[in-house]
XYZ file of C-alpha atoms in Angstrom:
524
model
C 2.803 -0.140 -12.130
C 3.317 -0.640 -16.155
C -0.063 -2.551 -15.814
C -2.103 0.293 -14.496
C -0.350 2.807 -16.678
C -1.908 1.163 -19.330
C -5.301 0.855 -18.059
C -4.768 4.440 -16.942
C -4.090 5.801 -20.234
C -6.694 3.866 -21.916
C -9.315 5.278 -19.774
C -8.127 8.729 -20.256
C -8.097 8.671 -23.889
C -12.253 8.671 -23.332
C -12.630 11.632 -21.355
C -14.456 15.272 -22.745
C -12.799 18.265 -21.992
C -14.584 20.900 -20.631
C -13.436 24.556 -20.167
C -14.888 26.536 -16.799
C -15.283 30.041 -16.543
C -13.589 32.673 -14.685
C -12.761 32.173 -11.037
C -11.543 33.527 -7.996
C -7.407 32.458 -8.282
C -5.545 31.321 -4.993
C -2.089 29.798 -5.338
C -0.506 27.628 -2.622
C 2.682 26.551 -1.793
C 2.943 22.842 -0.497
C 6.354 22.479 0.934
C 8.735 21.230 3.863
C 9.738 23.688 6.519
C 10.807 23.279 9.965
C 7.823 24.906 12.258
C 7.566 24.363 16.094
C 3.711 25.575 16.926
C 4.068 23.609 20.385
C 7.880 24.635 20.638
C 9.735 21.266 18.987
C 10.940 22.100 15.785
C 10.790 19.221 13.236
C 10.126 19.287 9.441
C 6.923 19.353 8.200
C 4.004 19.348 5.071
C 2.223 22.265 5.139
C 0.733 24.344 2.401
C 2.500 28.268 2.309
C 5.191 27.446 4.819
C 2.923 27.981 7.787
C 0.495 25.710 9.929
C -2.320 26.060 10.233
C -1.993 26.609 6.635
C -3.409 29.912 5.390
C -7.086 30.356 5.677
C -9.323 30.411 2.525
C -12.251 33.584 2.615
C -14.678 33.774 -0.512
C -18.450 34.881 -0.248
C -21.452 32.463 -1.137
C -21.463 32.018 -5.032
C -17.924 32.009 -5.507
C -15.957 29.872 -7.785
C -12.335 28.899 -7.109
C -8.809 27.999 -8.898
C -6.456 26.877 -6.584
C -3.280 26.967 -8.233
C -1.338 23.904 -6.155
C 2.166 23.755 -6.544
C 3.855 20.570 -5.045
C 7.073 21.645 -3.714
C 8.030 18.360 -1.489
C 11.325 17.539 -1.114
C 12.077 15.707 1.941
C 12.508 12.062 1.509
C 11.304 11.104 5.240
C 7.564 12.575 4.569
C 5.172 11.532 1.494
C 6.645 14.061 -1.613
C 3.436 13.546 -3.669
C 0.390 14.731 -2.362
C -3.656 15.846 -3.161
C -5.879 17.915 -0.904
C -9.371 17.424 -0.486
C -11.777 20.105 -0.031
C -13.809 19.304 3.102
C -17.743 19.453 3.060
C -18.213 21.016 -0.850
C -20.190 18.706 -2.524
C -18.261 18.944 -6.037
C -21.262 18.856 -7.886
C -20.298 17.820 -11.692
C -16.437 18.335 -10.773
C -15.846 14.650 -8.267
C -12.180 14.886 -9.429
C -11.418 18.113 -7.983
C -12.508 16.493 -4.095
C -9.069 15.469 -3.902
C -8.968 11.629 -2.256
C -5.883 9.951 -4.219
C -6.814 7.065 -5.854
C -10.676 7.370 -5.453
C -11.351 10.937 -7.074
C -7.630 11.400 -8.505
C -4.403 9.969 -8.787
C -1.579 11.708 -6.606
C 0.363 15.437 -7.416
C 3.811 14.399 -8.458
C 6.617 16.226 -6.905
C 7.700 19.470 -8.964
C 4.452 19.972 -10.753
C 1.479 21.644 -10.123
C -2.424 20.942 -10.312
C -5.431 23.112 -10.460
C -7.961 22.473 -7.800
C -11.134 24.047 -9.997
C -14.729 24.302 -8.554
C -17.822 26.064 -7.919
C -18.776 26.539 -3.790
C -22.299 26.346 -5.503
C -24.535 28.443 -3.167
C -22.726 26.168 0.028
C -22.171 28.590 2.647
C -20.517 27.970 6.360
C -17.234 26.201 7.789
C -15.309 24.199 5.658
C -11.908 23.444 5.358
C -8.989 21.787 3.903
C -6.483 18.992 3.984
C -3.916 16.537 2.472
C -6.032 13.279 1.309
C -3.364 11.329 0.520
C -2.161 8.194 3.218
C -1.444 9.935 6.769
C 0.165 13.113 4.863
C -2.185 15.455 6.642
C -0.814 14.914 9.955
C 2.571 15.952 9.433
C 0.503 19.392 8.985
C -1.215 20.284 5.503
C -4.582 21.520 6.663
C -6.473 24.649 7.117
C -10.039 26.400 7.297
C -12.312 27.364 4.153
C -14.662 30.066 5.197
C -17.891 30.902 2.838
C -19.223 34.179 3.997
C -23.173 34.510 3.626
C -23.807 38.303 2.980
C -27.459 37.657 4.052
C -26.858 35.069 6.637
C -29.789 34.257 8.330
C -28.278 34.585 11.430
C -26.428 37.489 11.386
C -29.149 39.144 14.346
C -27.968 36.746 16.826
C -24.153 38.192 16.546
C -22.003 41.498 16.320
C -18.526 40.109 15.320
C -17.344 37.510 12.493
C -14.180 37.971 11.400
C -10.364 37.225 10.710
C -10.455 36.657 15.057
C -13.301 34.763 15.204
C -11.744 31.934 13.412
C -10.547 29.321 15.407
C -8.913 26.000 14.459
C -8.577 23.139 17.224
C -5.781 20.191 16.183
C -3.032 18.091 17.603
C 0.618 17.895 16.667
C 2.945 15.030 16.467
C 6.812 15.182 16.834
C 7.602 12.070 15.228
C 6.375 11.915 11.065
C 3.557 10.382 9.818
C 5.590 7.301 7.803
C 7.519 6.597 10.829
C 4.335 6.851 12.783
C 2.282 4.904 10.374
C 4.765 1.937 10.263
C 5.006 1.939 13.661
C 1.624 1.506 14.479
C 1.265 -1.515 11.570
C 3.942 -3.429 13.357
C 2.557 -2.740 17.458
C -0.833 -1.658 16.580
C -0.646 1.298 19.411
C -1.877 4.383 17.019
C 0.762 7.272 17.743
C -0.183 9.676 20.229
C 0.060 13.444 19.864
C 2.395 15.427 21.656
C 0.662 18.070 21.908
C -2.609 19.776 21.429
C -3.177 22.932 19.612
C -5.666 25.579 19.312
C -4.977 28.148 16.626
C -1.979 26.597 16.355
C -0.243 26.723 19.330
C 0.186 24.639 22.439
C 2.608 23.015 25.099
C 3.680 19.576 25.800
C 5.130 18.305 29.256
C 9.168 19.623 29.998
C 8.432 21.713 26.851
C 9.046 25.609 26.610
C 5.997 27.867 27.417
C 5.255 28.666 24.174
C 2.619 31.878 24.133
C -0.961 30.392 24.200
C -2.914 31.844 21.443
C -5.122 35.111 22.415
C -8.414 35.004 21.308
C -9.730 39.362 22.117
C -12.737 40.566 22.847
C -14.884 43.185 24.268
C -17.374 42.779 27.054
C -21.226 43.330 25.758
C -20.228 42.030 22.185
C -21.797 38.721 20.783
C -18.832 36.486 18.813
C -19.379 34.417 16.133
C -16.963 32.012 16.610
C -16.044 29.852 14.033
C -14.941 26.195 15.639
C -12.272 23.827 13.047
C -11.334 20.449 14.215
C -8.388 19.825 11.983
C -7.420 17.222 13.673
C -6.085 13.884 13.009
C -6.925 11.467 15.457
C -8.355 12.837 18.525
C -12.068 14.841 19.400
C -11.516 17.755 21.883
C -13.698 18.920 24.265
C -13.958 23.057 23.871
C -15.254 25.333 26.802
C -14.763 28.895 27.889
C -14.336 29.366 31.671
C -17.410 31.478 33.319
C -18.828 31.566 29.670
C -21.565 29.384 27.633
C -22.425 29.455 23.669
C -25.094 28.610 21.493
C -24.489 26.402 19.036
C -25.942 27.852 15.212
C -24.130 26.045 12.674
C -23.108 22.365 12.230
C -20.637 21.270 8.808
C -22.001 24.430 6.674
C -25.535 23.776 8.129
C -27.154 26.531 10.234
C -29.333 24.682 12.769
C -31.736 27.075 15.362
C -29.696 28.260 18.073
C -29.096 25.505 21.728
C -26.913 27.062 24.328
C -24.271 24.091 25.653
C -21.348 24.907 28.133
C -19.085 22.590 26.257
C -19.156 20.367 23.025
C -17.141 17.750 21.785
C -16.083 18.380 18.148
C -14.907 15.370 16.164
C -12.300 14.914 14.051
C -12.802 17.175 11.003
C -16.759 18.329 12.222
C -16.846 22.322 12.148
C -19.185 24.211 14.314
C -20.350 27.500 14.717
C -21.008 29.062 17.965
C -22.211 32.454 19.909
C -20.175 33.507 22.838
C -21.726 36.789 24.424
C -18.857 38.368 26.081
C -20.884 39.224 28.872
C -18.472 38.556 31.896
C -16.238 40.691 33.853
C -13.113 42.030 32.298
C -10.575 39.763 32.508
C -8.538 36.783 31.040
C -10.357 33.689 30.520
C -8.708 30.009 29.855
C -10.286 28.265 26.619
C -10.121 24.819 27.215
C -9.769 22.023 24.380
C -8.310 18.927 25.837
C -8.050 16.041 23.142
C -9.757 12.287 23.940
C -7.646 9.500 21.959
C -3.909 8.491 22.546
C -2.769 7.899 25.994
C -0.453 9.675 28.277
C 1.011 6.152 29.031
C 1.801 5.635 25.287
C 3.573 8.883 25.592
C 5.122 10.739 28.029
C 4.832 14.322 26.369
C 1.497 14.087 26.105
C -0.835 16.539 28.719
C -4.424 16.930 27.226
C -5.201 19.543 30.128
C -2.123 21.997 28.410
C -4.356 22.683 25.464
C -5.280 26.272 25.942
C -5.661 29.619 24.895
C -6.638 33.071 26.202
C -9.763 34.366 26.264
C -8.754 38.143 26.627
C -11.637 41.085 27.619
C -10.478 44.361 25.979
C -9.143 46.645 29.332
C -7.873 43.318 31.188
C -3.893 42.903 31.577
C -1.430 40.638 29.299
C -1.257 37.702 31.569
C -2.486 34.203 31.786
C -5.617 33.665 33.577
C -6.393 32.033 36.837
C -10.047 30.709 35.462
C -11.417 27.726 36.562
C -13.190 24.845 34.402
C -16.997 25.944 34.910
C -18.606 22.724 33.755
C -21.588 23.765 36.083
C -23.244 26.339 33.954
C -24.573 24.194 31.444
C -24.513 20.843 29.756
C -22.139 19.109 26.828
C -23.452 19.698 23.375
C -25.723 16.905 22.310
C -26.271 16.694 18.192
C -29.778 14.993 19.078
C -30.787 18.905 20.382
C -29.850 20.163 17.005
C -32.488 21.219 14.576
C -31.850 22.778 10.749
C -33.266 25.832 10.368
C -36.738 26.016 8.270
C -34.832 27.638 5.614
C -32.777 24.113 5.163
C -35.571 22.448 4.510
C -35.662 19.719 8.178
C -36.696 16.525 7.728
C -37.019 17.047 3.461
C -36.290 13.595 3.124
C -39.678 12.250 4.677
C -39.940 9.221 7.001
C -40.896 6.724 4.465
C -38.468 3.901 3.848
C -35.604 4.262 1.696
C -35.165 3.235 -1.807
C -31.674 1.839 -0.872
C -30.033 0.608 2.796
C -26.593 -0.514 3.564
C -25.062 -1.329 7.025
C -21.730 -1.326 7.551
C -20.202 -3.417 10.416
C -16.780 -2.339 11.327
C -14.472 -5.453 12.724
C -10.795 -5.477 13.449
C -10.371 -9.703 12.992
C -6.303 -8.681 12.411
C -5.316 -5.996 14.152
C -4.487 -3.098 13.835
C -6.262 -3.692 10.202
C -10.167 -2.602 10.034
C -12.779 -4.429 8.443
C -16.160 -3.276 6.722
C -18.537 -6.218 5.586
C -15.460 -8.358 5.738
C -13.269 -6.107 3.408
C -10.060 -3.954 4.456
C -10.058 -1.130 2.492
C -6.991 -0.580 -0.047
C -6.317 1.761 -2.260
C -7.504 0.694 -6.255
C -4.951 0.906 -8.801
C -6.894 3.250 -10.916
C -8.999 5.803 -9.325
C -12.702 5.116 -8.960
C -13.754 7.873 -10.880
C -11.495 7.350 -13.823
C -13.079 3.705 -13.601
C -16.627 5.521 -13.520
C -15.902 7.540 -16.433
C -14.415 4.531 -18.749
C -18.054 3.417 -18.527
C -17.377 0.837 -15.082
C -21.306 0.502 -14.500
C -21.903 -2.435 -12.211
C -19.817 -4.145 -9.855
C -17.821 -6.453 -11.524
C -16.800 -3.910 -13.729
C -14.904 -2.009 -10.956
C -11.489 -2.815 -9.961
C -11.353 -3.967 -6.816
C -15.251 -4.335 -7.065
C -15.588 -5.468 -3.175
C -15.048 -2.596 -1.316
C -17.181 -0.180 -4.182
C -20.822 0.472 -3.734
C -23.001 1.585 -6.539
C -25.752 3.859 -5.824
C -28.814 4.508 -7.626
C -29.818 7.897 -9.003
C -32.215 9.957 -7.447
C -32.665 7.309 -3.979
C -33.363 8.051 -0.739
C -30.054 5.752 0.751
C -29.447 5.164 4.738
C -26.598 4.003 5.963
C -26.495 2.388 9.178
C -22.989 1.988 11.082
C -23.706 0.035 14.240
C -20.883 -0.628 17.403
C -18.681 2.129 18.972
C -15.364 3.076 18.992
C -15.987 6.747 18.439
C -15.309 6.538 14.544
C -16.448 9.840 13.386
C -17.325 8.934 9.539
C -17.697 11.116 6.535
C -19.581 10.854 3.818
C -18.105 12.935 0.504
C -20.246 14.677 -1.976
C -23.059 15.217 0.222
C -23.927 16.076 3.402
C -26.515 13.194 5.700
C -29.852 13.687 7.647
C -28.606 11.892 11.352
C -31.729 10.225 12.028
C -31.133 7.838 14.639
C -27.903 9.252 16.752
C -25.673 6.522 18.456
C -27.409 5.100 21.147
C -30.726 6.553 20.257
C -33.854 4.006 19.996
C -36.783 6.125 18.253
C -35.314 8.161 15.124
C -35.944 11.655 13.661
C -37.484 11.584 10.398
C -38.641 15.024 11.652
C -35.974 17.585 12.183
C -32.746 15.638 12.373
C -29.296 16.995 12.742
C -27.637 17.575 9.256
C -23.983 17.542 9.103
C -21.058 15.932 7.069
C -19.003 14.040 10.204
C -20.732 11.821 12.493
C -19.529 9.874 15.353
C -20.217 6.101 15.643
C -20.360 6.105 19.519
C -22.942 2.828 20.671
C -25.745 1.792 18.898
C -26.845 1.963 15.173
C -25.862 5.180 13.935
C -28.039 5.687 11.039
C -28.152 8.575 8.169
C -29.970 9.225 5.136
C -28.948 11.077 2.042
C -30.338 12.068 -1.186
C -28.240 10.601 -4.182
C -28.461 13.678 -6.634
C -24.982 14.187 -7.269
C -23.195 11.634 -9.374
C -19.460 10.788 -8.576
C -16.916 8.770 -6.519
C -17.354 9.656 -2.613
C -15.286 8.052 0.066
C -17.071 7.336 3.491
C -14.095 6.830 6.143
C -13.557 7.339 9.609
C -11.570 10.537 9.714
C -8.905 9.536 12.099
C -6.468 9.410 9.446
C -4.398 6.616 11.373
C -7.922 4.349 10.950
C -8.450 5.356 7.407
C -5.010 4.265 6.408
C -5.707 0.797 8.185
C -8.553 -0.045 6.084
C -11.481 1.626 7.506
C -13.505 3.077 4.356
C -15.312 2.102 1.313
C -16.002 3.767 -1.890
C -19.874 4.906 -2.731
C -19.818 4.979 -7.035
C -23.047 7.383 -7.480
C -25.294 7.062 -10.693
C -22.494 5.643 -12.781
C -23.995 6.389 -16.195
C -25.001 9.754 -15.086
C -21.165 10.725 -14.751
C -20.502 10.157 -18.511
C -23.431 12.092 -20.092
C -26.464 14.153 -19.100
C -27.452 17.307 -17.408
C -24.945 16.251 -14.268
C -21.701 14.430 -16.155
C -18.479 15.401 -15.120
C -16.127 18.349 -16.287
C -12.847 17.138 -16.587
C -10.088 19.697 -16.949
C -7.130 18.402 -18.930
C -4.491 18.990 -16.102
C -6.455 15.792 -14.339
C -5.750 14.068 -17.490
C -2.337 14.144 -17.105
C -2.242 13.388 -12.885
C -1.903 9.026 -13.289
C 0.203 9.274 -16.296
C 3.028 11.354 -14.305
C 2.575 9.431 -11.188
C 2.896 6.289 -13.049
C 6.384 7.111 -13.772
C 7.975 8.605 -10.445
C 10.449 5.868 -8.861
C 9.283 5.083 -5.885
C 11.146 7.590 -3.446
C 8.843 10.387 -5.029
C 5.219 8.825 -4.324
């Protein structure tokens, strides 16, 4: 540790400081509490003392300060921590995305850090979580909404509000450390309990804990905003007798496909029309996780993640709905289109002016593999080693599993195999032109998003590098990530340091290494 102190502090002692303006101010709370959302209390991480945490509302053009107080105490659970801010592109601040040891070194028990940024005309689902190890899945995540006051389509929808926001997850009863280490010594990930939607759910011999109660009234069209904040598995969401269109993909509208059900991958946000346009009465929603077995744990029933669809007039009772798979078809990205307003296709069809693939292997499991390299977690962060002047690779520390990207490229990254890996990309959001599977690709009108699923094939997407910084590509099951499955992009390296698009670096980042540096152990 006394060795990257030093190279810490000598890096620091080069960095501008650069004063924002004023903000919209949020504080949070990140603390242990006991919570029971699928009725087995157990301690927990979670920001404010509730999970979901508490859900973030600003309009399009707002800036934020997220006061973040780290209030950790338990010594079974991770007592430093970061957050990341899923899907904002950070543009000019890379060290308030929140990955420890890539864009920041971790928040040291009994301090606090400013989370400072600009949503920068980014509109749509987003949302928020811990980035630091498996820390998020003992429960510190929530939704981001950015209202669009002249969202383009507001005509297709009546209602979008505080009910309308719905967050799909799983829940584990033993904690992420114990969970971790167990899976590093048998290689069998740990499977969830539970699932949850909104927050609430049931596992098998559990108590009936109320299903959440989603209300509407019949001839009203809902805007319902989707939030996989899970950890591990997708789930599969569908509203008995009901279909939706789809309209918004990771903060991207897209023209409107009607589906009867869609998978929705770990950490991928949607946004979807449901017409209430059925009989009054209670409907089931139905979410039921894929990923972890039943076998691996008894508790486990993917078919007891519910909640209520309830029509305004019908009675206070669970429904007796039946899964209605026959009224439509599973939600295929391929079918998705941005609107002309998000420019499709911008990128053009030429070829790109940088390529990488990435093949994942698992040569020692449960330990992943890109391009030969198991991803572990540098010493310094990479964008402290971006802004000490680290401008090719053997200037980066470890330089194997860093890519540098050139300014201003068209870049496509091709991920070929399955295993369901839904990867994203930081900093930006990706043009999908050829979809897993797929054999002719879209240079035309391709599905933008910012979490893709490597599911057969050679899932390609293409980017624009415009926005300097450090930006982690990972599969987002958090149990896969921690096991070595990511690598590091370093964008425009020079352009970091000086120029129109440099960083601002607020002092309290300064000041992050220096105090982790010195906890003992027991306090990382």
């Amino acid at each position: 540790m006394l060795a990257s102190s030093s190279l810490r502090l000598a890096a620091l002692s080069l960095l501008p400081s650069i004063a924002l303006g004023a903000q919209v101010i949020f504080n949070l709370d990140i603390v242990n509490t006991k919570l029971a959302p699928d009725g087995f209390v157990r301690d927990t991480v979670v920001a404010n003392g509730t999970f979901p945490g508490p859900t973030f509302k600003v309009n399009k053009g707002d800036s934020v300060v997220i006061h973040t107080h780290n209030k950790l105490t338990s010594p079974d659970m991770l007592r430093s921590t970061s957050i990341h801010w899923h899907g904002f592109f950070q543009a000019r601040t890379s060290g308030m995305d929140g990955p420890s040891f890539v864009n920041q070194c971790p928040i040291a028990p009994s301090t606090t850090f400013d989370y400072v940024f600009d949503t920068a005309g980014q509109t749509g689902n987003y949302w928020y979580h811990s980035h630091y190890s498996t820390q998020y899945c003992d429960g510190l995540r929530g939704a981001f909404v950015v209202y669009d006051p002249d969202d383009p389509m507001a005509h297709l929808y009546d209602v979008d509000d505080d009910s309308t926001i719905i967050t799909l997850g799983e829940w584990y009863h033993v904690l992420a450390p114990a969970g971790q280490n167990e899976f590093f010594k048998t290689g069998i990930i740990p499977v969830q309990d539970s699932g949850l939607i909104n927050g609430k759910g049931r596992y098998n011999g559990g108590p009936l804990v109320p299903f959440a109660v989603i209300n509407v009234k019949q001839g009203l069209r809902y805007r319902f905003r989707i939030f996989s904040i899970s950890c591990r598995p997708f789930m599969t969401l569908s509203f008995d007798n009901h279909t939706f269109d789809v309209i918004e993909l990771d903060g991207v509208e897209h023209d409107p496909v009607t589906f009867q059900n869609a998978d929705v991958y770990a950490a991928q946000r949607i946004s979807i029309v449901l017409h209430a346009n059925q009989a009054v009465n209670n409907y089931w929603i139905r979410a039921p996780p894929t990923g972890g077995s039943p076998a691996n744990n008894p508790n486990y029933n993917p078919n007891l993640t519910l909640a209520i669809l309830r029509y305004e007039g019908a009675p206070a009772a669970e429904p007796t709905t039946h899964d209605t798979p026959e009224l439509g078809t599973k939600m295929d990205d391929a079918l998705m289109h941005p609107i002309a307003a998000e420019g499709p296709g911008k990128l053009g069809s030429g070829p790109p002016d940088f390529a990488v693939t990435l093949n994942i292997a698992q040569p020692t499991a449960p330990f992943f593999e890109i391009n030969g390299i198991s991803y572990l977690s540098p010493s310094l962060p990479v964008l402290l080693q971006l802004l000490s002047g680290a401008a090719k690779p053997t200037d980066l520390l470890p330089s194997e599993q860093v890519i540098l990207l050139p300014p201003n490229s068209i870049v496509d990254i091709s991920i070929p195999g399955t295993g369901a890996h839904p990867f994203h990309l930081h900093g930006h959001n990706f043009d999908v032109i050829l979809e897993s599977n797929a054999v002719t690709k879209n240079f035309k009108n391709p599905p933008r998003r910012d979490v893709t699923p490597i599911n057969g094939g050679n899932t390609t997407f293409r980017f624009f590098t415009d926005n300097p910084g450090a930006w982690f590509l990972h599969c987002h099951i958090d149990w896969h990530l921690e096991a070595g499955l990511a690598v590091v992009f370093g964008e425009s390296p020079k352009d970091n340091i000086s120029g129109p698009k440099s960083q601002i670096v607020q002092p309290d980042w300064k000041t992050l290494c220096p105090t982790y540096d010195n906890l003992q152990p027991e306090f990382y």
